[in-house]
Amino acid sequence: MKVIVGLGNPGREYERTRHNAGFMAVDILADRLGARVDQADFHALVGDARYAGEKVLLVKPHTYMNVSGLCVSELVRYYRLDPANDLLVLYDDMDFPPGVVRLKAQGSAGGHNGIKSIIESLGAETFGRIRIGIGRPPKGAPIVPYVLGAFSPEEEPHIRRALETAAEAALYAIERGFAEAMTRYNAAARA
């Protein structure tokens, strides 16, 4: 079983914000897999599907970003998952411009509070991550209003492409393994 978690904040006011890129990518995955992410469980909305012979659980935590680890750790314990092999987290990352997607298998939270919460809750830094670039606010501008703001019309085509790529990379990781997905998609991002 593979669990794909998209990070974001619940509520209509956050739906199309930069910080909800993970939710948006999970919505694309749900469309591709014919799944509905609408069952309330594990402090989240959950949906299941099958892909490449694997059961896939799609998850949108409803704990708010900063406590995403509550949902993820419950899932890992309940299903007895090995986070290094069975967990994949999709989320926004200010270190990359809109349109850039990078995969990472382990490491620190890099300043992302949702990832920090997951690492603290799991007691481990090793789990698959698909980081969706959202860019940084203009120099001197506050971060919170930026990440909780909507993408500009100029950013929209880039973020749409990034969300599609993130969904594609997640499916590729299920089919071929996360290491092979990192090689393929990180190389494509550099090209």
Coordinates of C-alpha atoms in Angstrom, one line a residue:
M1 CA 0.0 0.0 0.0
K2 CA 1.2 3.5 -0.8
V3 CA 0.0 6.6 0.9
I4 CA 0.2 10.0 -0.9
V5 CA -0.4 13.0 1.3
G6 CA -0.9 16.5 -0.2
L7 CA -0.3 19.2 2.3
G8 CA -2.5 22.3 2.6
N9 CA -5.1 24.0 4.8
P10 CA -8.8 23.1 4.9
G11 CA -11.4 25.7 4.1
R12 CA -12.7 27.6 1.0
E13 CA -10.5 30.6 1.9
Y14 CA -7.4 28.6 1.3
E15 CA -8.4 26.5 -1.7
R16 CA -6.4 28.2 -4.5
T17 CA -3.5 29.5 -2.4
R18 CA 0.2 28.8 -2.8
H19 CA 0.3 26.9 0.5
N20 CA -2.3 24.4 -0.9
A21 CA -0.3 23.2 -3.8
G22 CA -0.2 19.7 -2.2
F23 CA -4.0 19.6 -2.0
M24 CA -4.2 20.7 -5.7
A25 CA -1.7 17.9 -6.8
V26 CA -3.8 15.3 -4.9
D27 CA -6.9 16.5 -6.7
I28 CA -5.2 15.9 -10.0
L29 CA -4.1 12.5 -8.9
A30 CA -7.7 11.7 -7.8
D31 CA -8.9 12.7 -11.3
R32 CA -6.3 10.6 -13.0
L33 CA -7.1 7.6 -10.8
G34 CA -10.9 8.0 -10.8
A35 CA -10.9 8.4 -7.0
R36 CA -12.9 10.6 -4.7
V37 CA -11.0 12.2 -1.8
D38 CA -14.1 12.7 0.4
Q39 CA -14.1 10.2 3.3
A40 CA -13.4 11.8 6.6
D41 CA -10.9 9.7 8.6
F42 CA -7.5 10.2 10.3
H43 CA -8.1 13.9 10.7
A44 CA -8.2 14.1 6.9
L45 CA -10.2 13.7 3.7
V46 CA -9.2 10.3 2.2
G47 CA -9.8 8.4 -1.0
D48 CA -8.5 5.2 -2.3
A49 CA -7.6 3.8 -5.7
R50 CA -5.4 1.2 -7.4
Y51 CA -2.4 1.9 -9.6
A52 CA 0.3 -0.4 -10.9
G53 CA -1.0 -3.3 -8.7
E54 CA -0.8 -1.2 -5.5
K55 CA -3.6 0.1 -3.3
V56 CA -3.1 3.9 -3.2
L57 CA -4.5 6.1 -0.4
L58 CA -4.9 9.8 -1.3
V59 CA -4.9 12.0 1.7
K60 CA -5.6 15.7 2.4
P61 CA -5.0 16.4 6.1
H62 CA -7.6 18.7 7.7
T63 CA -5.4 19.5 10.7
Y64 CA -4.0 22.7 9.2
M65 CA -0.5 22.8 7.8
N66 CA 1.5 23.3 11.0
V67 CA 0.1 20.0 12.6
S68 CA 0.1 17.8 9.5
G69 CA 2.1 15.2 11.4
L70 CA -0.9 14.3 13.5
C71 CA -2.7 12.9 10.5
V72 CA 0.4 11.3 8.9
S73 CA 1.6 9.6 12.0
E74 CA -1.8 8.1 12.6
L75 CA -1.9 6.7 9.1
V76 CA 1.6 5.3 9.4
R77 CA 0.8 3.6 12.7
Y78 CA -2.6 2.3 11.6
Y79 CA -1.4 0.8 8.3
R80 CA 2.0 -0.2 9.7
L81 CA 3.7 1.7 6.9
D82 CA 7.4 2.0 6.3
P83 CA 7.6 5.8 5.7
A84 CA 10.8 5.4 3.6
N85 CA 9.0 3.1 1.1
D86 CA 5.3 3.7 1.5
L87 CA 4.8 7.4 2.2
L88 CA 4.9 10.2 -0.3
V89 CA 4.3 13.8 0.6
L90 CA 3.5 16.6 -1.9
Y91 CA 3.8 20.2 -0.8
D92 CA 4.7 23.8 -1.7
D93 CA 8.3 25.0 -1.6
M94 CA 9.5 28.6 -1.7
D95 CA 13.0 27.5 -2.7
F96 CA 12.0 26.9 -6.3
P97 CA 10.2 29.2 -8.8
P98 CA 6.6 28.3 -9.9
G99 CA 6.8 25.5 -12.4
V100 CA 9.7 23.7 -10.9
V101 CA 9.2 20.3 -9.2
R102 CA 11.9 18.5 -7.2
L103 CA 11.9 15.1 -5.5
K104 CA 13.7 14.4 -2.2
A105 CA 14.0 11.2 -0.2
Q106 CA 15.2 12.5 3.2
G107 CA 16.5 15.5 5.0
S108 CA 15.4 18.4 7.2
A109 CA 12.1 20.4 6.9
G110 CA 13.9 23.2 5.2
G111 CA 11.7 25.7 7.0
H112 CA 8.4 24.1 5.9
N113 CA 6.2 23.8 9.0
G114 CA 4.1 21.0 7.6
I115 CA 7.2 18.9 6.9
K116 CA 8.6 19.8 10.3
S117 CA 5.4 18.5 12.0
I118 CA 5.6 15.2 10.0
I119 CA 9.3 14.7 10.9
E120 CA 8.6 15.4 14.6
S121 CA 5.5 13.1 14.6
L122 CA 7.3 10.2 12.8
G123 CA 10.6 10.7 14.5
A124 CA 12.2 10.2 11.1
E125 CA 13.3 12.3 8.1
T126 CA 13.3 9.6 5.5
F127 CA 10.1 9.6 3.4
G128 CA 9.5 10.6 -0.2
R129 CA 8.8 14.2 -0.9
I130 CA 7.6 16.0 -4.1
R131 CA 8.3 19.7 -3.7
I132 CA 6.2 22.1 -5.9
G133 CA 7.9 25.4 -6.4
I134 CA 5.9 28.5 -5.5
G135 CA 8.7 31.1 -5.5
R136 CA 9.4 33.7 -2.9
P137 CA 7.7 36.9 -2.1
P138 CA 9.3 40.1 -3.2
K139 CA 12.3 41.1 -1.1
G140 CA 11.1 42.5 2.3
A141 CA 7.5 41.3 1.8
P142 CA 6.1 39.1 4.6
I143 CA 6.0 35.4 4.0
V144 CA 2.6 34.5 5.5
P145 CA 0.4 36.6 3.3
Y146 CA 2.4 35.4 0.3
V147 CA 2.0 31.7 0.9
L148 CA -1.7 32.2 1.9
G149 CA -2.3 34.2 -1.3
A150 CA -3.4 33.1 -4.7
F151 CA -1.1 32.6 -7.7
S152 CA -0.8 35.5 -10.0
P153 CA -2.2 35.2 -13.6
E154 CA 1.4 35.1 -14.8
E155 CA 2.2 32.2 -12.4
E156 CA -0.9 30.2 -13.2
P157 CA 0.4 28.3 -16.3
H158 CA 3.6 27.5 -14.5
I159 CA 2.0 26.2 -11.4
R160 CA -0.6 24.2 -13.4
R161 CA 2.3 22.5 -15.2
A162 CA 4.1 21.9 -11.9
L163 CA 1.0 20.3 -10.4
E164 CA 0.6 18.0 -13.4
T165 CA 4.3 17.1 -13.2
A166 CA 4.0 16.4 -9.4
A167 CA 1.1 14.1 -10.0
E168 CA 2.9 12.3 -12.8
A169 CA 6.0 11.9 -10.7
A170 CA 4.0 10.4 -7.8
L171 CA 2.5 7.8 -10.2
Y172 CA 5.9 7.1 -11.7
A173 CA 7.3 6.6 -8.1
I174 CA 4.6 4.0 -7.4
E175 CA 5.3 2.2 -10.6
R176 CA 9.2 2.3 -10.7
G177 CA 10.3 3.3 -7.2
F178 CA 11.1 6.7 -5.7
A179 CA 14.8 6.5 -6.5
E180 CA 14.1 6.1 -10.2
A181 CA 11.5 8.9 -10.0
M182 CA 14.0 11.2 -8.4
T183 CA 16.5 10.5 -11.2
R184 CA 14.0 11.1 -13.9
Y185 CA 12.2 14.2 -12.6
N186 CA 15.1 16.0 -11.0
A187 CA 17.0 15.6 -14.2
A188 CA 14.0 17.0 -16.2
A189 CA 13.8 20.0 -13.9
R190 CA 17.5 20.8 -14.6
A191 CA 17.0 20.5 -18.4

